[in-house]
PDB file of C-alpha atoms in Angstrom:
ATOM      1  CA  UNK A   1       0.000   0.000   0.000  1.00 90.00           C
ATOM      2  CA  UNK A   2       1.304   3.435  -0.871  1.00 93.00           C
ATOM      3  CA  UNK A   3      -1.002   5.436   1.403  1.00 94.00           C
ATOM      4  CA  UNK A   4      -3.332   3.152   3.375  1.00 93.00           C
ATOM      5  CA  UNK A   5      -1.747   1.826   6.567  1.00 91.00           C
ATOM      6  CA  UNK A   6      -1.667  -1.924   7.166  1.00 90.00           C
ATOM      7  CA  UNK A   7       0.254  -3.196  10.180  1.00 87.00           C
ATOM      8  CA  UNK A   8       0.390  -6.706  11.606  1.00 80.00           C
ATOM      9  CA  UNK A   9       1.477  -7.200  15.210  1.00 76.00           C
ATOM     10  CA  UNK A  10       1.253  -9.950  17.807  1.00 74.00           C
ATOM     11  CA  UNK A  11      -2.128  -8.531  18.782  1.00 75.00           C
ATOM     12  CA  UNK A  12      -3.566  -8.697  15.276  1.00 74.00           C
ATOM     13  CA  UNK A  13      -3.842  -6.568  12.150  1.00 80.00           C
ATOM     14  CA  UNK A  14      -4.509  -2.836  12.169  1.00 85.00           C
ATOM     15  CA  UNK A  15      -5.648  -0.892   9.116  1.00 90.00           C
ATOM     16  CA  UNK A  16      -6.128   2.816   8.584  1.00 91.00           C
ATOM     17  CA  UNK A  17      -7.326   4.084   5.182  1.00 93.00           C
ATOM     18  CA  UNK A  18      -7.177   7.693   6.408  1.00 93.00           C
ATOM     19  CA  UNK A  19      -3.985   8.736   4.572  1.00 95.00           C
ATOM     20  CA  UNK A  20      -5.334   7.247   1.347  1.00 95.00           C
ATOM     21  CA  UNK A  21      -8.681   9.012   1.739  1.00 95.00           C
ATOM     22  CA  UNK A  22      -6.863  12.321   2.163  1.00 96.00           C
ATOM     23  CA  UNK A  23      -4.918  11.616  -1.031  1.00 95.00           C
ATOM     24  CA  UNK A  24      -8.162  10.594  -2.776  1.00 96.00           C
ATOM     25  CA  UNK A  25      -9.914  13.833  -1.860  1.00 95.00           C
ATOM     26  CA  UNK A  26      -7.179  15.825  -3.574  1.00 95.00           C
ATOM     27  CA  UNK A  27      -6.157  13.580  -6.469  1.00 96.00           C
ATOM     28  CA  UNK A  28      -9.097  11.223  -7.084  1.00 94.00           C
ATOM     29  CA  UNK A  29     -10.140  12.968 -10.303  1.00 93.00           C
ATOM     30  CA  UNK A  30      -7.082  11.392 -11.948  1.00 95.00           C
ATOM     31  CA  UNK A  31      -8.668   7.926 -11.670  1.00 95.00           C
ATOM     32  CA  UNK A  32     -10.696   6.472 -14.570  1.00 92.00           C
ATOM     33  CA  UNK A  33     -14.459   7.002 -14.132  1.00 89.00           C
ATOM     34  CA  UNK A  34     -15.393   3.532 -12.885  1.00 89.00           C
ATOM     35  CA  UNK A  35     -12.480   3.320 -10.471  1.00 93.00           C
ATOM     36  CA  UNK A  36     -13.163   6.855  -9.257  1.00 92.00           C
ATOM     37  CA  UNK A  37     -16.822   6.078  -8.562  1.00 89.00           C
ATOM     38  CA  UNK A  38     -15.896   2.970  -6.565  1.00 91.00           C
ATOM     39  CA  UNK A  39     -13.091   4.660  -4.637  1.00 93.00           C
ATOM     40  CA  UNK A  40     -15.333   7.541  -3.605  1.00 92.00           C
ATOM     41  CA  UNK A  41     -18.459   5.543  -2.803  1.00 90.00           C
ATOM     42  CA  UNK A  42     -19.394   6.374   0.815  1.00 88.00           C
ATOM     43  CA  UNK A  43     -19.713   2.701   1.830  1.00 87.00           C
ATOM     44  CA  UNK A  44     -16.310   1.706   0.476  1.00 91.00           C
ATOM     45  CA  UNK A  45     -14.180   2.760   3.442  1.00 91.00           C
ATOM     46  CA  UNK A  46     -16.889   2.994   6.095  1.00 89.00           C
ATOM     47  CA  UNK A  47     -15.777  -0.078   8.041  1.00 87.00           C
ATOM     48  CA  UNK A  48     -18.820   0.173  10.319  1.00 85.00           C
ATOM     49  CA  UNK A  49     -21.262  -0.110   7.406  1.00 83.00           C
ATOM     50  CA  UNK A  50     -22.814  -3.519   6.810  1.00 78.00           C
ATOM     51  CA  UNK A  51     -22.238  -3.245   3.058  1.00 79.00           C
ATOM     52  CA  UNK A  52     -18.612  -2.152   3.213  1.00 87.00           C
ATOM     53  CA  UNK A  53     -16.632  -4.778   1.232  1.00 88.00           C
ATOM     54  CA  UNK A  54     -14.002  -5.015   3.986  1.00 88.00           C
ATOM     55  CA  UNK A  55     -14.206  -8.471   5.516  1.00 85.00           C
ATOM     56  CA  UNK A  56     -15.556 -10.116   2.362  1.00 88.00           C
ATOM     57  CA  UNK A  57     -13.620 -13.293   1.575  1.00 88.00           C
ATOM     58  CA  UNK A  58     -11.492 -14.042  -1.475  1.00 90.00           C
ATOM     59  CA  UNK A  59     -13.516 -16.555  -3.496  1.00 85.00           C
ATOM     60  CA  UNK A  60     -12.139 -16.706  -7.028  1.00 86.00           C
ATOM     61  CA  UNK A  61     -10.250 -14.792  -9.693  1.00 88.00           C
ATOM     62  CA  UNK A  62     -10.855 -15.526 -13.374  1.00 86.00           C
ATOM     63  CA  UNK A  63      -9.340 -14.056 -16.534  1.00 87.00           C
ATOM     64  CA  UNK A  64     -10.658 -14.110 -20.088  1.00 84.00           C
ATOM     65  CA  UNK A  65      -9.039 -13.170 -23.394  1.00 83.00           C
ATOM     66  CA  UNK A  66     -11.318 -11.407 -25.894  1.00 73.00           C
ATOM     67  CA  UNK A  67     -10.873  -9.539 -29.174  1.00 73.00           C
ATOM     68  CA  UNK A  68     -11.047  -6.311 -27.146  1.00 72.00           C
ATOM     69  CA  UNK A  69      -8.324  -7.399 -24.714  1.00 83.00           C
ATOM     70  CA  UNK A  70      -8.076  -9.181 -21.383  1.00 89.00           C
ATOM     71  CA  UNK A  71     -10.765  -9.033 -18.713  1.00 87.00           C
ATOM     72  CA  UNK A  72     -10.554 -10.212 -15.110  1.00 90.00           C
ATOM     73  CA  UNK A  73     -13.291 -10.903 -12.573  1.00 88.00           C
ATOM     74  CA  UNK A  74     -12.517 -11.006  -8.858  1.00 90.00           C
ATOM     75  CA  UNK A  75     -15.303 -12.355  -6.654  1.00 87.00           C
ATOM     76  CA  UNK A  76     -15.439 -11.846  -2.888  1.00 89.00           C
ATOM     77  CA  UNK A  77     -17.942 -13.773  -0.786  1.00 83.00           C
ATOM     78  CA  UNK A  78     -19.917 -11.938   1.859  1.00 75.00           C
ATOM     79  CA  UNK A  79     -20.517 -13.359   5.316  1.00 64.00           C
ATOM     80  CA  UNK A  80     -23.592 -15.266   6.398  1.00 51.00           C
ATOM     81  CA  UNK A  81     -25.981 -17.758   4.886  1.00 43.00           C
ATOM     82  CA  UNK A  82     -26.740 -17.230   1.186  1.00 43.00           C
ATOM     83  CA  UNK A  83     -24.569 -14.139   1.357  1.00 55.00           C
ATOM     84  CA  UNK A  84     -24.264 -11.832  -1.652  1.00 72.00           C
ATOM     85  CA  UNK A  85     -21.028 -11.605  -3.587  1.00 80.00           C
ATOM     86  CA  UNK A  86     -18.919  -8.521  -4.162  1.00 86.00           C
ATOM     87  CA  UNK A  87     -17.828  -8.581  -7.801  1.00 87.00           C
ATOM     88  CA  UNK A  88     -14.995  -6.559  -9.314  1.00 90.00           C
ATOM     89  CA  UNK A  89     -14.815  -6.549 -13.108  1.00 89.00           C
ATOM     90  CA  UNK A  90     -11.631  -5.266 -14.744  1.00 91.00           C
ATOM     91  CA  UNK A  91     -11.437  -4.331 -18.434  1.00 90.00           C
ATOM     92  CA  UNK A  92      -8.274  -3.828 -20.466  1.00 91.00           C
ATOM     93  CA  UNK A  93      -6.184  -5.813 -17.999  1.00 95.00           C
ATOM     94  CA  UNK A  94      -2.438  -5.268 -18.313  1.00 95.00           C
ATOM     95  CA  UNK A  95      -1.129  -7.109 -15.261  1.00 94.00           C
ATOM     96  CA  UNK A  96      -2.394  -9.300 -12.425  1.00 94.00           C
ATOM     97  CA  UNK A  97      -0.179 -10.156  -9.456  1.00 92.00           C
ATOM     98  CA  UNK A  98      -1.229 -12.549  -6.689  1.00 89.00           C
ATOM     99  CA  UNK A  99       0.938 -12.745  -3.583  1.00 87.00           C
ATOM    100  CA  UNK A 100       0.052 -15.446  -1.066  1.00 76.00           C
ATOM    101  CA  UNK A 101      -2.074 -18.590  -0.972  1.00 68.00           C
ATOM    102  CA  UNK A 102      -5.636 -17.336  -0.756  1.00 59.00           C
ATOM    103  CA  UNK A 103      -7.005 -20.865  -0.969  1.00 61.00           C
ATOM    104  CA  UNK A 104      -4.890 -22.137   1.892  1.00 59.00           C
ATOM    105  CA  UNK A 105      -6.986 -20.592   4.672  1.00 57.00           C
ATOM    106  CA  UNK A 106     -10.615 -21.149   5.675  1.00 49.00           C
ATOM    107  CA  UNK A 107     -11.130 -17.416   5.080  1.00 60.00           C
ATOM    108  CA  UNK A 108      -8.883 -14.857   3.408  1.00 81.00           C
ATOM    109  CA  UNK A 109     -10.756 -11.670   4.253  1.00 87.00           C
ATOM    110  CA  UNK A 110     -10.214  -8.314   2.586  1.00 91.00           C
ATOM    111  CA  UNK A 111      -8.469  -5.926   4.976  1.00 92.00           C
ATOM    112  CA  UNK A 112      -8.056  -2.761   2.913  1.00 93.00           C
ATOM    113  CA  UNK A 113      -7.572  -1.715  -0.706  1.00 95.00           C
ATOM    114  CA  UNK A 114      -6.491   1.355  -2.628  1.00 97.00           C
ATOM    115  CA  UNK A 115      -6.884   2.502  -6.212  1.00 97.00           C
ATOM    116  CA  UNK A 116      -4.223   4.683  -7.827  1.00 97.00           C
ATOM    117  CA  UNK A 117      -3.842   6.218 -11.292  1.00 97.00           C
ATOM    118  CA  UNK A 118      -1.606   4.290 -13.668  1.00 97.00           C
ATOM    119  CA  UNK A 119      -0.292   4.978 -17.166  1.00 96.00           C
ATOM    120  CA  UNK A 120      -2.567   2.160 -18.366  1.00 95.00           C
ATOM    121  CA  UNK A 121      -5.605   3.330 -16.362  1.00 95.00           C
ATOM    122  CA  UNK A 122      -5.743   2.231 -12.733  1.00 97.00           C
ATOM    123  CA  UNK A 123      -3.741   0.095 -10.331  1.00 97.00           C
ATOM    124  CA  UNK A 124      -5.914  -1.632  -7.729  1.00 97.00           C
ATOM    125  CA  UNK A 125      -4.160  -3.272  -4.782  1.00 96.00           C
ATOM    126  CA  UNK A 126      -6.226  -5.378  -2.376  1.00 95.00           C
ATOM    127  CA  UNK A 127      -4.717  -6.639   0.876  1.00 92.00           C
ATOM    128  CA  UNK A 128      -6.182  -9.871   2.251  1.00 91.00           C
ATOM    129  CA  UNK A 129      -5.277 -11.896   5.322  1.00 87.00           C
ATOM    130  CA  UNK A 130      -3.383 -14.362   3.107  1.00 84.00           C
ATOM    131  CA  UNK A 131      -1.614 -11.800   0.913  1.00 87.00           C
ATOM    132  CA  UNK A 132      -2.291  -9.246  -1.796  1.00 91.00           C
ATOM    133  CA  UNK A 133      -3.883  -9.084  -5.226  1.00 93.00           C
ATOM    134  CA  UNK A 134      -2.907  -6.264  -7.587  1.00 96.00           C
ATOM    135  CA  UNK A 135      -4.620  -5.607 -10.907  1.00 97.00           C
ATOM    136  CA  UNK A 136      -3.577  -2.988 -13.461  1.00 97.00           C
ATOM    137  CA  UNK A 137      -6.343  -2.314 -15.978  1.00 96.00           C
ATOM    138  CA  UNK A 138      -8.008   0.326 -18.122  1.00 93.00           C
ATOM    139  CA  UNK A 139     -10.918   0.620 -15.681  1.00 93.00           C
ATOM    140  CA  UNK A 140     -13.166  -1.407 -13.421  1.00 90.00           C
ATOM    141  CA  UNK A 141     -16.596  -1.694 -11.892  1.00 86.00           C
ATOM    142  CA  UNK A 142     -17.387  -3.029  -8.435  1.00 87.00           C
ATOM    143  CA  UNK A 143     -20.546  -3.875  -6.550  1.00 83.00           C
ATOM    144  CA  UNK A 144     -22.730  -6.424  -4.794  1.00 81.00           C
ATOM    145  CA  UNK A 145     -24.381  -9.048  -6.982  1.00 72.00           C
ATOM    146  CA  UNK A 146     -26.963 -10.062  -4.386  1.00 55.00           C
ATOM    147  CA  UNK A 147     -29.193  -8.230  -1.944  1.00 53.00           C
ATOM    148  CA  UNK A 148     -27.651  -5.023  -0.649  1.00 51.00           C
ATOM    149  CA  UNK A 149     -28.765  -1.612   0.473  1.00 53.00           C
ATOM    150  CA  UNK A 150     -30.566   0.534  -2.141  1.00 52.00           C
ATOM    151  CA  UNK A 151     -27.680   3.005  -2.183  1.00 58.00           C
ATOM    152  CA  UNK A 152     -24.963   0.364  -2.214  1.00 60.00           C
ATOM    153  CA  UNK A 153     -22.665  -0.153  -5.189  1.00 59.00           C
ATOM    154  CA  UNK A 154     -24.216  -2.805  -7.436  1.00 58.00           C
ATOM    155  CA  UNK A 155     -22.613  -5.209  -9.865  1.00 57.00           C
ATOM    156  CA  UNK A 156     -23.800  -4.089 -13.320  1.00 57.00           C
ATOM    157  CA  UNK A 157     -24.406  -6.226 -16.357  1.00 55.00           C
ATOM    158  CA  UNK A 158     -21.340  -7.995 -17.656  1.00 52.00           C
ATOM    159  CA  UNK A 159     -19.302  -5.969 -20.125  1.00 48.00           C
ATOM    160  CA  UNK A 160     -20.132  -8.303 -22.994  1.00 49.00           C
ATOM    161  CA  UNK A 161     -23.890  -8.122 -22.477  1.00 54.00           C
ATOM    162  CA  UNK A 162     -25.434  -6.464 -25.572  1.00 53.00           C
ATOM    163  CA  UNK A 163     -27.759  -4.443 -23.340  1.00 64.00           C
ATOM    164  CA  UNK A 164     -24.782  -2.901 -21.525  1.00 75.00           C
ATOM    165  CA  UNK A 165     -25.024   0.754 -22.666  1.00 83.00           C
ATOM    166  CA  UNK A 166     -21.261   1.297 -22.382  1.00 78.00           C
ATOM    167  CA  UNK A 167     -20.647  -1.576 -24.797  1.00 77.00           C
ATOM    168  CA  UNK A 168     -23.280  -0.152 -27.136  1.00 83.00           C
ATOM    169  CA  UNK A 169     -21.680   3.308 -26.999  1.00 85.00           C
ATOM    170  CA  UNK A 170     -18.266   1.944 -27.930  1.00 81.00           C
ATOM    171  CA  UNK A 171     -19.736  -0.153 -30.745  1.00 83.00           C
ATOM    172  CA  UNK A 172     -21.687   2.756 -32.224  1.00 89.00           C
ATOM    173  CA  UNK A 173     -18.733   5.121 -31.896  1.00 88.00           C
ATOM    174  CA  UNK A 174     -16.521   2.886 -34.020  1.00 86.00           C
ATOM    175  CA  UNK A 175     -19.218   2.113 -36.619  1.00 88.00           C
ATOM    176  CA  UNK A 176     -21.082   5.373 -37.120  1.00 90.00           C
ATOM    177  CA  UNK A 177     -22.105   4.690 -40.712  1.00 87.00           C
ATOM    178  CA  UNK A 178     -23.684   1.383 -39.699  1.00 87.00           C
ATOM    179  CA  UNK A 179     -26.075   3.234 -37.388  1.00 88.00           C
ATOM    180  CA  UNK A 180     -26.559   6.681 -38.952  1.00 90.00           C
ATOM    181  CA  UNK A 181     -27.171   8.081 -42.418  1.00 89.00           C
ATOM    182  CA  UNK A 182     -24.243  10.474 -41.997  1.00 92.00           C
ATOM    183  CA  UNK A 183     -21.642  11.488 -39.412  1.00 93.00           C
ATOM    184  CA  UNK A 184     -22.912  15.019 -38.810  1.00 94.00           C
ATOM    185  CA  UNK A 185     -23.452  15.958 -35.183  1.00 95.00           C
ATOM    186  CA  UNK A 186     -27.237  16.653 -35.399  1.00 94.00           C
ATOM    187  CA  UNK A 187     -27.793  13.192 -36.894  1.00 94.00           C
ATOM    188  CA  UNK A 188     -25.690  11.422 -34.268  1.00 94.00           C
ATOM    189  CA  UNK A 189     -27.127  13.459 -31.378  1.00 92.00           C
ATOM    190  CA  UNK A 190     -30.661  12.548 -32.429  1.00 92.00           C
ATOM    191  CA  UNK A 191     -29.667   8.889 -32.628  1.00 90.00           C
ATOM    192  CA  UNK A 192     -28.255   8.688 -29.102  1.00 89.00           C
ATOM    193  CA  UNK A 193     -30.811  10.942 -27.430  1.00 84.00           C
ATOM    194  CA  UNK A 194     -34.262  10.439 -25.985  1.00 78.00           C
ATOM    195  CA  UNK A 195     -35.959   7.217 -27.093  1.00 74.00           C
ATOM    196  CA  UNK A 196     -32.750   5.509 -28.239  1.00 80.00           C
ATOM    197  CA  UNK A 197     -31.462   2.120 -27.055  1.00 81.00           C
ATOM    198  CA  UNK A 198     -29.034   3.823 -24.679  1.00 84.00           C
ATOM    199  CA  UNK A 199     -31.744   4.690 -22.154  1.00 84.00           C
ATOM    200  CA  UNK A 200     -33.899   2.170 -20.313  1.00 76.00           C
ATOM    201  CA  UNK A 201     -36.534   4.842 -19.640  1.00 75.00           C
ATOM    202  CA  UNK A 202     -37.179   8.590 -19.731  1.00 81.00           C
ATOM    203  CA  UNK A 203     -35.813   9.060 -16.218  1.00 84.00           C
ATOM    204  CA  UNK A 204     -32.429   7.604 -17.187  1.00 83.00           C
ATOM    205  CA  UNK A 205     -32.172  10.021 -20.100  1.00 88.00           C
ATOM    206  CA  UNK A 206     -33.154  13.011 -17.954  1.00 88.00           C
ATOM    207  CA  UNK A 207     -30.479  12.030 -15.446  1.00 89.00           C
ATOM    208  CA  UNK A 208     -27.847  11.991 -18.205  1.00 91.00           C
ATOM    209  CA  UNK A 209     -29.076  15.350 -19.522  1.00 90.00           C
ATOM    210  CA  UNK A 210     -28.691  16.947 -16.084  1.00 90.00           C
ATOM    211  CA  UNK A 211     -25.323  15.233 -15.539  1.00 90.00           C
ATOM    212  CA  UNK A 212     -24.038  16.530 -18.893  1.00 91.00           C
ATOM    213  CA  UNK A 213     -24.925  20.086 -17.892  1.00 90.00           C
ATOM    214  CA  UNK A 214     -22.907  19.754 -14.692  1.00 89.00           C
ATOM    215  CA  UNK A 215     -20.042  18.165 -16.596  1.00 86.00           C
ATOM    216  CA  UNK A 216     -19.925  20.821 -19.332  1.00 89.00           C
ATOM    217  CA  UNK A 217     -20.757  24.076 -17.538  1.00 88.00           C
ATOM    218  CA  UNK A 218     -20.573  23.182 -13.855  1.00 85.00           C
ATOM    219  CA  UNK A 219     -24.303  23.116 -13.096  1.00 82.00           C
ATOM    220  CA  UNK A 220     -27.736  22.039 -14.271  1.00 81.00           C
ATOM    221  CA  UNK A 221     -29.038  23.961 -17.253  1.00 81.00           C
ATOM    222  CA  UNK A 222     -32.315  24.404 -19.109  1.00 85.00           C
ATOM    223  CA  UNK A 223     -30.241  24.333 -22.294  1.00 88.00           C
ATOM    224  CA  UNK A 224     -30.127  20.944 -24.008  1.00 91.00           C
ATOM    225  CA  UNK A 225     -26.950  18.895 -23.776  1.00 92.00           C
ATOM    226  CA  UNK A 226     -26.737  18.998 -27.581  1.00 93.00           C
ATOM    227  CA  UNK A 227     -26.607  22.804 -27.523  1.00 93.00           C
ATOM    228  CA  UNK A 228     -24.003  22.759 -24.755  1.00 93.00           C
ATOM    229  CA  UNK A 229     -21.811  20.432 -26.815  1.00 94.00           C
ATOM    230  CA  UNK A 230     -22.203  22.790 -29.765  1.00 94.00           C
ATOM    231  CA  UNK A 231     -21.109  25.751 -27.658  1.00 93.00           C
ATOM    232  CA  UNK A 232     -18.017  23.843 -26.573  1.00 92.00           C
ATOM    233  CA  UNK A 233     -17.005  22.952 -30.133  1.00 93.00           C
ATOM    234  CA  UNK A 234     -18.144  25.879 -32.277  1.00 92.00           C
ATOM    235  CA  UNK A 235     -19.352  28.750 -30.086  1.00 92.00           C
ATOM    236  CA  UNK A 236     -21.621  31.230 -31.813  1.00 90.00           C
ATOM    237  CA  UNK A 237     -21.954  29.275 -35.074  1.00 92.00           C
ATOM    238  CA  UNK A 238     -25.025  27.476 -36.387  1.00 90.00           C
ATOM    239  CA  UNK A 239     -24.713  23.878 -37.555  1.00 89.00           C
ATOM    240  CA  UNK A 240     -24.930  24.860 -41.228  1.00 90.00           C
ATOM    241  CA  UNK A 241     -21.719  26.874 -40.746  1.00 93.00           C
ATOM    242  CA  UNK A 242     -19.806  24.001 -39.164  1.00 95.00           C
ATOM    243  CA  UNK A 243     -16.856  22.347 -40.848  1.00 95.00           C
ATOM    244  CA  UNK A 244     -16.352  18.590 -41.039  1.00 94.00           C
ATOM    245  CA  UNK A 245     -13.818  18.940 -38.226  1.00 95.00           C
ATOM    246  CA  UNK A 246     -16.432  20.699 -36.075  1.00 95.00           C
ATOM    247  CA  UNK A 247     -18.891  17.845 -36.571  1.00 95.00           C
ATOM    248  CA  UNK A 248     -16.206  15.250 -35.822  1.00 95.00           C
ATOM    249  CA  UNK A 249     -15.178  17.072 -32.628  1.00 95.00           C
ATOM    250  CA  UNK A 250     -18.790  17.340 -31.426  1.00 95.00           C
ATOM    251  CA  UNK A 251     -19.434  13.647 -32.106  1.00 94.00           C
ATOM    252  CA  UNK A 252     -16.225  12.711 -30.268  1.00 93.00           C
ATOM    253  CA  UNK A 253     -17.234  14.855 -27.278  1.00 93.00           C
ATOM    254  CA  UNK A 254     -20.678  13.239 -27.270  1.00 94.00           C
ATOM    255  CA  UNK A 255     -19.254   9.743 -26.988  1.00 91.00           C
ATOM    256  CA  UNK A 256     -16.682  10.887 -24.426  1.00 88.00           C
ATOM    257  CA  UNK A 257     -19.595  12.098 -22.307  1.00 90.00           C
ATOM    258  CA  UNK A 258     -21.572   8.891 -22.802  1.00 90.00           C
ATOM    259  CA  UNK A 259     -18.638   6.663 -21.875  1.00 82.00           C
ATOM    260  CA  UNK A 260     -17.801   8.720 -18.789  1.00 82.00           C
ATOM    261  CA  UNK A 261     -21.436   8.818 -17.686  1.00 85.00           C
ATOM    262  CA  UNK A 262     -21.991   5.078 -18.106  1.00 82.00           C
ATOM    263  CA  UNK A 263     -18.735   4.332 -16.280  1.00 74.00           C
ATOM    264  CA  UNK A 264     -19.912   6.422 -13.337  1.00 73.00           C
ATOM    265  CA  UNK A 265     -23.146   4.402 -13.353  1.00 74.00           C
ATOM    266  CA  UNK A 266     -21.106   1.206 -13.053  1.00 67.00           C
ATOM    267  CA  UNK A 267     -20.811   0.061 -16.673  1.00 70.00           C
ATOM    268  CA  UNK A 268     -17.561  -0.719 -18.474  1.00 61.00           C
ATOM    269  CA  UNK A 269     -17.537  -1.443 -22.188  1.00 62.00           C
ATOM    270  CA  UNK A 270     -16.573  -4.893 -23.383  1.00 56.00           C
TER     271      UNK A 270
END
């Protein structure tokens, strides 16, 4: 651990995430969206909270090679009968290091973890009773797969699920002409807006619209997100005066927003 304190003495093990939380408050924006959302979730380091993942037991770690790269899934078992599982899904995995024999003890409980920015995305180190697991990846999601509190982090759909909106956003972004008649911003914006496959209902779309206002201008706005994107790319010019580069920049910003938003909601593209 670089910041979190983990000390083992004759009396037991003592952990203090305080130094890491102070670092996180100042530098957490440097983390990828999914990792940042998990690191800053209020239950994550609240050791007194029943849904804090601390104390969950190492269950299994699986890796899979896909056309898009390597994925890893780390599953921690909660305590109690028919307990839920805490699932961490890593996308764009670069390195996995396992130190210790996590299967050699009746329980190898999670003691503390910390997420730090890395040139390849994020480095996530988890300290268990039996040793450590470190994963370097592009990004991750984390959450309970079973019953948990309504505000608790939840395990989203798997990255490869076709109804995963982050996967859909990445697919559409790389194949615009398969989905739209042209690559102009008004056409693309209409295709990813209200009523499209990206949004499970009207409320989900309204939430994105409000989030985009905060992301682009620092607060909610009555102006549409499409207009705000236009102001960022070509301020003061109508669409019919835009160049091809203007349209390309606005489309790129649109998908940047979608990918960041979906990551904050717990989705990582497959």
